[in-house]
XYZ file of C-alpha atoms in Angstrom:
666
model
C 114.196 95.863 96.151
C 116.088 99.073 96.242
C 116.160 99.312 92.474
C 112.144 98.771 92.416
C 111.720 101.409 94.965
C 114.191 103.731 93.132
C 112.219 103.237 90.011
C 108.954 103.881 91.701
C 110.148 106.879 93.364
C 110.306 108.591 89.913
C 106.529 107.892 89.743
C 105.651 108.955 92.927
C 107.570 112.421 92.441
C 106.142 113.100 89.029
C 102.783 111.647 89.017
C 101.928 110.103 85.532
C 104.857 111.981 83.878
C 104.345 109.952 80.639
C 100.356 109.985 80.706
C 99.208 112.058 77.724
C 96.614 114.652 78.908
C 93.397 114.599 76.913
C 91.157 117.438 76.201
C 87.393 116.804 75.403
C 87.791 118.728 71.951
C 91.410 117.709 71.188
C 92.322 115.124 68.490
C 92.541 111.596 69.658
C 96.082 110.784 70.553
C 97.735 107.396 70.851
C 97.042 105.159 73.890
C 98.254 106.788 77.227
C 101.725 105.712 78.011
C 102.341 103.534 81.040
C 104.278 104.977 84.086
C 107.754 103.560 84.944
C 106.652 101.743 88.244
C 106.573 98.036 88.838
C 104.192 96.006 86.762
C 101.595 93.660 88.206
C 102.274 91.007 89.688
C 105.514 92.356 90.970
C 103.561 94.443 93.596
C 101.753 91.560 95.159
C 102.396 88.936 98.011
C 101.136 87.485 101.203
C 102.125 87.335 104.911
C 103.150 83.794 106.157
C 104.068 82.348 109.375
C 106.518 79.549 108.803
C 110.044 79.128 107.817
C 109.522 75.511 106.688
C 106.853 75.476 104.073
C 104.911 72.048 103.695
C 105.338 70.319 100.175
C 103.471 71.789 97.517
C 102.744 74.898 99.681
C 105.236 77.375 98.103
C 104.331 76.125 94.619
C 100.701 76.906 95.299
C 101.765 80.570 96.359
C 103.684 81.083 93.274
C 100.855 79.623 91.212
C 98.667 82.450 92.216
C 101.177 84.943 90.744
C 102.621 86.425 94.172
C 106.006 87.655 94.048
C 106.556 88.473 97.842
C 106.165 87.039 101.048
C 106.299 89.007 104.588
C 107.422 87.086 107.477
C 108.823 87.806 111.045
C 112.475 87.735 111.310
C 112.479 87.229 115.133
C 115.366 88.447 117.439
C 114.540 85.992 120.220
C 114.710 82.977 118.005
C 117.967 83.867 116.450
C 119.945 84.968 119.221
C 119.589 82.717 122.205
C 123.102 83.425 123.568
C 124.605 86.985 123.496
C 126.318 87.758 120.342
C 125.628 84.070 118.966
C 123.322 84.225 115.809
C 121.805 81.349 114.246
C 119.961 82.104 110.975
C 119.647 78.499 109.711
C 115.873 78.245 109.783
C 115.673 81.417 107.418
C 118.175 79.933 105.032
C 115.858 77.161 104.455
C 112.928 79.787 103.931
C 115.148 81.578 101.490
C 116.123 78.480 99.593
C 112.507 77.762 99.182
C 111.512 81.235 98.147
C 114.455 81.233 95.613
C 113.233 78.189 93.762
C 109.884 79.882 93.164
C 111.342 83.191 92.280
C 109.779 84.930 95.308
C 111.058 87.620 97.379
C 111.048 88.328 101.029
C 110.094 91.074 103.251
C 111.801 90.197 106.675
C 110.479 92.073 109.862
C 113.224 92.760 112.298
C 110.983 92.477 115.567
C 110.235 91.956 119.035
C 112.005 91.662 122.362
C 114.664 89.259 123.521
C 114.587 87.789 126.992
C 118.452 88.357 127.267
C 117.804 92.202 127.201
C 115.680 94.781 128.893
C 113.964 91.902 130.965
C 112.432 90.559 127.637
C 110.493 93.895 126.762
C 111.011 96.117 123.792
C 114.570 97.647 123.777
C 114.391 100.936 125.887
C 118.111 101.077 127.164
C 121.254 101.842 125.498
C 122.506 98.453 125.852
C 119.292 96.884 124.609
C 119.502 99.086 121.458
C 122.934 98.431 120.540
C 122.401 94.551 120.901
C 119.406 94.900 118.607
C 121.324 96.912 116.059
C 124.258 94.545 116.313
C 121.731 91.620 115.499
C 120.203 93.561 112.744
C 123.424 94.290 111.018
C 124.496 90.468 111.440
C 121.302 89.702 109.652
C 121.599 91.926 106.898
C 125.204 91.060 106.200
C 124.386 87.416 106.265
C 121.640 87.645 103.575
C 123.389 90.512 101.606
C 122.529 90.937 98.113
C 119.449 88.611 98.252
C 116.920 91.123 97.415
C 115.360 91.303 100.904
C 113.400 94.289 102.202
C 114.222 94.764 105.881
C 111.398 96.441 108.087
C 111.860 97.986 111.483
C 109.256 96.245 113.796
C 105.583 95.170 113.396
C 103.032 97.450 114.506
C 104.960 99.217 117.287
C 102.099 101.698 117.808
C 100.005 99.172 119.768
C 100.570 97.450 123.052
C 100.648 93.700 121.973
C 103.698 94.240 119.827
C 105.623 96.900 121.822
C 105.801 95.842 125.381
C 104.916 96.882 127.944
C 103.213 99.744 126.295
C 103.592 101.556 122.903
C 106.204 104.228 123.138
C 107.167 106.373 120.143
C 110.133 107.859 121.730
C 111.671 104.528 122.320
C 110.887 103.258 118.932
C 112.245 106.240 117.161
C 115.460 105.911 119.312
C 115.681 102.352 118.417
C 115.158 102.887 114.655
C 117.546 105.545 114.583
C 120.362 103.389 116.106
C 119.452 100.414 113.648
C 119.256 102.621 110.686
C 122.448 104.201 111.085
C 124.293 100.908 111.767
C 122.633 99.227 108.604
C 123.422 102.219 106.419
C 127.261 101.910 107.570
C 127.590 98.331 107.331
C 125.276 97.297 104.294
C 124.527 100.670 102.331
C 122.917 98.507 99.598
C 120.291 96.869 101.390
C 116.741 98.349 101.726
C 115.568 99.373 105.096
C 111.784 100.502 105.795
C 109.273 101.179 108.542
C 107.563 101.398 110.846
C 104.738 98.967 109.757
C 102.075 100.679 111.962
C 98.569 99.240 112.754
C 96.320 101.221 110.457
C 97.498 104.825 109.260
C 98.272 106.309 112.758
C 99.173 109.910 111.551
C 100.387 111.071 115.018
C 102.768 108.205 115.445
C 103.958 108.331 112.000
C 104.489 112.182 112.198
C 106.564 111.586 115.338
C 108.735 109.010 113.559
C 109.286 111.481 110.634
C 109.903 114.356 112.960
C 112.617 112.077 114.477
C 114.644 111.962 111.199
C 113.785 108.301 110.379
C 113.471 109.146 106.522
C 117.298 109.604 106.464
C 117.441 105.821 106.773
C 114.079 104.405 105.306
C 113.605 103.638 101.778
C 109.786 103.652 102.178
C 107.211 103.874 104.757
C 105.157 100.912 105.435
C 101.552 100.842 106.945
C 98.778 98.505 107.711
C 95.540 100.297 106.440
C 92.966 98.008 108.109
C 89.357 98.973 108.150
C 86.431 97.036 109.369
C 83.341 99.053 108.399
C 84.260 100.352 104.821
C 85.814 99.240 101.568
C 89.327 99.730 100.490
C 88.374 102.923 98.464
C 88.207 105.011 101.717
C 92.038 104.603 102.017
C 92.782 107.145 99.280
C 92.316 110.361 101.445
C 94.539 108.726 104.188
C 97.308 107.866 101.739
C 97.330 111.378 100.629
C 97.550 112.851 104.231
C 100.311 110.401 104.885
C 102.120 111.510 101.526
C 101.855 115.213 102.681
C 103.556 114.356 105.817
C 106.371 112.350 104.248
C 106.948 115.276 101.702
C 107.195 117.918 104.671
C 109.997 115.782 106.562
C 111.764 114.006 103.633
C 115.546 115.037 103.158
C 115.981 117.279 100.303
C 115.615 115.360 96.803
C 114.662 111.990 98.494
C 111.266 110.582 97.441
C 109.809 108.000 99.719
C 107.053 105.684 98.492
C 104.263 104.258 100.785
C 104.015 100.370 101.160
C 101.020 98.409 102.299
C 102.699 96.012 104.158
C 99.826 94.168 105.852
C 96.167 94.474 105.072
C 93.367 91.920 104.814
C 89.680 91.334 105.418
C 88.514 88.320 107.611
C 85.617 86.414 106.289
C 84.253 86.114 109.708
C 83.851 89.557 110.307
C 80.314 90.818 110.593
C 78.745 91.499 107.235
C 81.586 89.563 105.304
C 81.746 86.088 103.951
C 84.297 84.152 101.764
C 82.823 85.543 98.523
C 82.957 89.253 99.622
C 86.521 88.758 101.040
C 87.495 87.671 97.558
C 86.097 91.071 96.115
C 87.772 92.925 98.804
C 91.253 91.393 98.006
C 90.780 92.415 94.225
C 89.413 95.950 95.119
C 92.258 96.335 97.572
C 95.097 95.594 95.221
C 93.551 97.548 92.491
C 92.911 100.806 94.687
C 96.718 100.409 96.073
C 97.743 100.513 92.409
C 95.754 103.568 91.576
C 97.359 105.111 94.733
C 100.987 104.550 93.499
C 101.526 101.784 96.314
C 104.493 99.695 94.797
C 104.058 96.690 97.204
C 100.658 95.246 98.544
C 100.957 92.401 101.063
C 97.642 90.527 101.811
C 97.076 89.409 105.300
C 97.398 86.393 105.219
C 98.179 83.394 103.111
C 96.315 80.530 104.838
C 93.609 80.669 107.483
C 95.197 80.433 111.062
C 92.443 78.251 112.689
C 89.378 76.170 111.914
C 86.739 78.261 113.882
C 84.420 79.888 111.347
C 83.241 82.522 113.755
C 86.849 83.617 114.996
C 87.861 86.508 112.922
C 91.669 85.836 113.284
C 91.198 82.378 112.007
C 89.580 83.433 108.783
C 92.066 86.116 107.063
C 93.538 83.535 104.612
C 93.178 82.987 100.858
C 93.054 79.313 101.417
C 91.542 77.287 104.104
C 93.513 76.013 107.247
C 93.608 72.258 106.533
C 96.435 70.846 104.430
C 95.995 67.910 102.018
C 99.188 66.202 101.869
C 99.680 64.445 98.353
C 96.837 66.376 96.742
C 97.071 69.261 94.349
C 96.220 71.909 95.433
C 97.341 71.138 98.771
C 95.033 73.770 100.256
C 91.383 74.411 99.415
C 91.244 77.765 97.625
C 88.862 80.428 98.980
C 87.326 82.987 96.619
C 90.304 85.421 97.831
C 92.854 82.939 96.182
C 90.848 82.824 92.970
C 90.716 86.644 92.914
C 94.378 87.088 93.443
C 95.085 84.647 90.845
C 92.701 86.197 88.358
C 94.079 89.704 88.912
C 97.642 88.648 88.516
C 96.912 86.577 85.507
C 94.714 88.963 83.460
C 96.935 92.042 84.359
C 100.260 90.198 84.086
C 102.881 92.656 82.838
C 100.511 95.638 82.907
C 100.957 98.787 84.540
C 98.306 101.318 86.093
C 97.897 104.505 83.908
C 95.089 106.380 85.485
C 91.462 106.317 86.723
C 88.814 107.415 84.263
C 85.213 108.481 84.809
C 82.706 107.218 82.179
C 79.194 108.419 82.229
C 76.282 106.436 83.633
C 74.034 105.077 81.135
C 70.391 106.353 80.810
C 70.863 109.566 82.626
C 69.443 112.950 81.146
C 72.892 114.361 81.357
C 75.972 112.338 80.847
C 77.666 112.502 84.411
C 80.075 110.105 86.171
C 79.585 109.054 89.733
C 82.339 109.019 92.296
C 80.993 105.639 93.399
C 82.102 103.899 90.054
C 85.791 102.859 89.814
C 87.282 102.164 86.286
C 90.920 101.816 86.320
C 93.041 102.004 82.906
C 96.181 99.503 82.636
C 98.567 99.430 79.855
C 101.222 96.953 78.637
C 102.630 98.205 75.331
C 99.828 98.714 72.844
C 97.407 96.837 74.829
C 94.972 98.133 77.386
C 92.823 96.377 80.060
C 90.170 97.949 82.418
C 89.114 97.103 85.829
C 85.840 98.298 86.792
C 83.354 98.099 89.842
C 81.128 100.190 92.033
C 80.957 101.180 95.765
C 77.294 102.144 95.639
C 74.341 99.997 96.733
C 72.864 100.007 93.175
C 74.302 98.149 90.045
C 74.481 100.888 87.517
C 75.226 100.724 83.894
C 78.111 102.805 82.513
C 78.792 103.960 79.019
C 82.284 103.255 77.336
C 81.968 105.205 74.150
C 84.181 104.539 71.168
C 84.297 100.749 71.444
C 82.594 99.303 68.238
C 84.136 95.765 68.501
C 83.055 93.013 71.114
C 84.984 93.160 74.255
C 86.155 90.192 76.352
C 85.289 89.984 80.102
C 86.629 88.315 83.059
C 85.426 87.898 86.488
C 87.189 88.800 89.436
C 87.480 85.139 90.448
C 88.734 84.240 86.926
C 85.609 82.929 85.066
C 84.983 84.037 81.674
C 82.004 86.437 80.953
C 79.861 86.540 77.905
C 81.359 89.001 75.274
C 80.099 92.367 75.557
C 78.527 93.643 72.228
C 78.566 97.391 71.407
C 75.410 99.093 70.894
C 75.386 102.315 68.829
C 78.568 104.351 69.336
C 79.844 102.382 72.445
C 79.581 99.748 75.034
C 77.294 99.449 78.131
C 78.588 97.732 81.133
C 76.870 96.782 84.462
C 78.808 97.300 87.468
C 78.671 95.553 90.908
C 80.727 95.249 94.107
C 82.691 92.583 92.393
C 85.427 93.998 90.059
C 85.164 92.908 86.253
C 88.003 92.919 83.859
C 87.400 94.171 80.343
C 89.841 93.345 77.671
C 89.404 95.638 74.527
C 90.621 94.180 71.192
C 94.324 95.628 69.931
C 94.090 99.182 68.499
C 91.025 100.065 70.837
C 92.985 102.113 73.363
C 93.175 105.605 71.651
C 89.317 105.703 70.842
C 88.361 104.397 74.186
C 90.564 106.756 76.175
C 89.640 109.801 74.267
C 85.932 109.235 74.076
C 85.607 108.480 77.780
C 87.269 111.469 79.082
C 85.179 113.258 81.756
C 85.872 115.587 84.665
C 85.384 113.887 87.995
C 84.255 116.622 90.622
C 83.741 114.337 93.533
C 86.240 116.207 95.688
C 85.081 119.758 94.682
C 84.929 121.522 91.302
C 88.243 122.855 90.216
C 86.745 126.197 88.667
C 89.751 127.673 86.990
C 93.389 127.080 86.685
C 95.657 130.095 85.588
C 99.138 129.868 84.307
C 101.704 132.765 84.594
C 105.314 132.437 83.801
C 107.234 134.646 86.478
C 110.363 136.739 86.525
C 112.026 134.178 88.443
C 111.838 131.490 85.897
C 109.243 129.560 87.435
C 105.720 128.693 86.221
C 103.201 130.502 88.563
C 99.997 128.461 88.768
C 96.717 129.760 90.551
C 94.055 127.243 91.118
C 90.462 128.142 92.239
C 88.082 125.538 93.863
C 84.492 126.485 93.729
C 83.113 123.990 96.162
C 83.061 120.503 97.694
C 85.158 118.508 100.147
C 89.075 118.840 100.619
C 91.202 118.222 97.494
C 94.525 116.194 97.474
C 96.234 115.592 94.274
C 98.776 116.970 92.060
C 99.099 119.491 89.191
C 101.087 118.939 86.052
C 102.287 121.263 83.367
C 102.524 119.420 79.908
C 104.319 120.614 76.933
C 103.456 118.716 73.619
C 101.519 116.062 75.722
C 104.394 115.230 77.996
C 104.725 116.439 81.581
C 107.593 118.906 82.243
C 106.730 119.699 85.767
C 104.502 118.573 88.641
C 103.746 119.690 92.055
C 101.526 118.511 95.181
C 98.210 120.235 95.275
C 96.177 120.304 98.680
C 93.018 122.439 98.930
C 90.779 122.614 101.865
C 86.885 122.013 101.979
C 84.584 124.765 100.359
C 85.818 127.461 98.105
C 89.629 127.784 98.012
C 92.530 129.244 96.113
C 96.076 128.569 96.147
C 99.108 129.406 94.039
C 102.080 127.534 93.547
C 105.340 127.567 91.491
C 106.537 124.954 89.046
C 110.109 125.166 88.345
C 110.251 124.381 84.655
C 111.129 126.278 81.619
C 108.337 125.943 78.862
C 109.812 125.224 75.557
C 109.195 127.918 72.891
C 106.460 126.893 70.413
C 105.226 123.857 72.527
C 101.585 123.297 73.093
C 101.050 123.663 76.626
C 98.254 122.250 78.905
C 97.589 122.063 82.730
C 96.107 119.069 84.407
C 95.080 118.559 87.906
C 94.663 114.972 89.189
C 93.315 113.597 92.457
C 95.518 111.113 94.297
C 93.861 108.217 92.493
C 94.917 109.760 89.405
C 91.195 110.757 88.345
C 91.604 114.149 86.219
C 89.301 116.850 87.776
C 90.571 119.690 85.416
C 92.303 120.271 82.439
C 93.073 123.007 80.131
C 93.119 122.583 76.352
C 96.559 122.599 74.776
C 97.671 126.099 73.668
C 100.529 126.718 71.113
C 101.999 130.282 71.766
C 103.968 132.329 69.037
C 105.893 135.401 69.358
C 104.341 138.847 68.264
C 107.643 140.095 66.890
C 107.922 144.027 67.087
C 104.358 144.537 68.182
C 105.489 144.445 72.043
C 107.968 147.218 71.630
C 105.528 149.521 69.950
C 102.492 148.584 72.168
C 103.822 149.967 75.423
C 101.671 147.543 77.558
C 102.546 145.005 80.278
C 99.872 142.534 81.477
C 98.937 141.993 85.179
C 95.938 140.304 86.825
C 92.896 142.485 86.774
C 91.915 144.054 90.407
C 89.358 141.832 92.003
C 89.358 139.122 89.315
C 92.395 136.989 89.837
C 92.838 134.462 87.239
C 90.065 135.462 84.928
C 90.822 138.900 83.382
C 93.867 141.052 82.507
C 94.581 144.727 82.852
C 96.962 146.739 80.624
C 99.622 149.147 81.977
C 102.459 151.005 80.489
C 105.680 149.034 80.451
C 109.078 149.228 78.639
C 109.792 147.734 75.243
C 109.811 143.995 75.385
C 108.975 140.958 73.117
C 105.698 139.262 73.768
C 104.185 135.962 73.031
C 100.390 135.155 72.701
C 98.077 132.318 72.121
C 97.431 131.424 68.338
C 93.849 131.552 67.518
C 91.469 133.148 65.172
C 89.925 135.553 67.481
C 93.340 136.898 68.203
C 94.377 137.225 64.729
C 91.138 139.105 63.917
C 91.806 141.498 66.665
C 95.392 141.989 65.466
C 94.283 142.775 61.804
C 91.688 145.335 63.258
C 94.494 147.022 65.428
C 97.037 147.195 62.572
C 93.991 148.511 60.382
C 93.228 151.267 62.986
C 96.815 152.130 63.100
C 97.368 152.433 59.339
C 94.299 154.751 59.012
C 95.663 157.010 61.829
C 98.837 157.352 59.893
C 96.897 158.220 56.672
C 95.015 160.826 58.502
C 98.021 162.271 60.162
C 99.760 162.392 56.685
C 96.712 163.957 54.876
C 96.426 166.525 57.676
C 99.980 167.482 57.442
C 99.503 167.946 53.570
C 96.406 170.140 54.463
C 93.745 167.603 53.056
C 91.701 167.306 56.366
C 92.058 168.644 59.811
C 93.786 166.343 62.192
C 91.689 164.950 65.089
C 91.977 166.847 68.426
C 94.406 165.170 70.937
C 92.551 164.073 74.113
C 95.526 164.178 76.474
C 99.012 165.837 76.863
C 101.954 164.527 74.973
C 104.018 162.080 76.760
C 107.736 162.763 76.965
C 109.918 161.007 74.335
C 107.109 159.859 72.234
C 106.467 160.861 68.575
C 103.543 163.135 68.104
C 101.341 160.782 65.993
C 101.463 158.061 68.750
C 99.971 160.728 71.239
C 96.563 160.309 69.467
C 96.249 157.070 71.340
C 94.102 156.918 74.492
C 96.498 156.892 77.700
C 97.007 153.065 78.575
C 97.376 154.081 82.161
C 93.615 154.917 82.192
C 92.774 151.144 81.497
C 92.059 149.688 85.055
C 89.307 147.204 84.584
C 89.539 143.704 83.031
C 90.738 143.665 79.475
C 87.969 143.294 76.868
C 89.563 144.234 73.554
C 92.905 144.600 72.057
C 95.553 147.087 71.368
C 94.702 150.594 72.729
C 91.528 149.262 74.576
C 92.594 146.257 76.277
C 94.119 142.868 76.080
C 92.428 139.624 75.028
C 91.948 137.200 77.946
C 93.779 134.357 75.717
C 96.969 136.574 75.551
C 99.649 135.255 78.030
C 103.223 135.798 78.760
C 106.024 133.405 77.954
C 109.107 135.121 79.441
C 110.131 136.275 82.823
C 109.466 140.016 82.374
C 105.759 139.745 82.190
C 103.812 139.737 85.475
C 100.694 137.795 84.909
C 98.315 136.182 82.341
C 95.817 133.324 81.934
C 95.159 130.147 80.096
C 91.389 129.954 79.607
């Protein structure tokens, strides 16, 4: 598990480092590369409540594609005498899991009647005993691929008795973490497994230094009145907290350790529960969550009106000697269909195709279309959170596309009409399987900017004197924004940074520590936390201007009152310069050289007596040759640049070395 978390940490820190950014008018590239995180179904599992599975039960879990189970590893049941440990029940469970290739997330939890009067550990002796027991368990099952979790929902009273106390929890977690790190440094330790995403409790844990010992932060993002999609903002807030308190250089992913929807909740039934499972796992994939545990495996009772009895993917009744041994609910079918259809695929990004029939081709934030990739093949998962059943357009697809329902049933092939495909969305996800070779045309044609979180109006890039790439982002309107910004060179990200903007109009400047390769095509991309691209600049390929910079006497800085939009020209020492290649720039360059050549001819003719020289409009500057004094004083240029040479600088010109103060990529 430590290897999985380490691989995923690269993705969490760099965003989609290998994903090729696509500009609306750029040539269609190859299909986007997949990130290096774990592939489906390595990310999925169930909560269970047993150590001895019934015959056929573990086989049915494995048949759905699940690769994980989460189970209480109870202190009181394994230490009934002080210092004497009995792990035989968990040995039996591990043997059954090993036979099916399933891994375990064990929860180190709950009180022991031998210590602290049977309450959660609050004394030094109780904490030391718990840590000694945890080390014994991790040592006993060392190198078995187990993920050890520090308690279950310690932020609510039923699980931390007599009353939830974050200070006591932090003290226990630090004691256990240090002991495990010293005794079993190769074992993965995570926490705190809080109920919902309790940010105050989580921040207290992180302030207490628990990230020094944890490999991941686990949460239970339950929500009763909304769909799984609303978790995106909360994940972003938690990710910001983690970045604030993580030790230098350590990237901590978020795990969804327990989350489910009861088919007995008001407004839900077995069918809608199945759709929620698929959407939950898909949204978690879009939010870089490398482990999603559904609560829970089977119904815990038979009362159809009791919520706690109806979280399962299969019914409660066990049928011995029959296959399958439990009656599957739609949730089980949804899990099997997702894991089978996307087997081996990795999430790439969310795309925003336009709705069909609209006068203006615009996407809707209610529509979710997720792109997955495995080698040259791509798959799409699509649904909507709105009340309507809209049609969306997928341009570029000119061959029939096979569809699969979220419960696994085959859908009629979707035939293209005109230059693309029309797909009707509903609350139930549908999987689209384009034919091989369709990836590039689909992705390049579908690209749209999604402004659901507020339009990112401008993004300006300035290489700084400190060697960093200085980025200024202007947000025009809308809700708060959480995501990332990436600088790409020749289509591959070379630097990324976290980007958080408040509601309404906002501006921020950040620095990316990466040297832009000389001659590379550079582009900036802004993505939300669900990887929807909300702003992107077209790739620009810079080139050096040679000796021009040394003769021009200009340096470039942001125009006053127009940050990120215009440039002013100021006198500067001789230096080399780089500028964007483009026809407009070349025309200005030729005109500037032509004017210079004509001035030299006029000066030579005047000195020969042919025609009088044009009068100078300013006093000579020290150290400059007389013929260059005929230029207007560049210090007089104070407004945004509108021309080139003596009258200003094109806004498309930007600097590529540390000595230039500012510039813009339009």
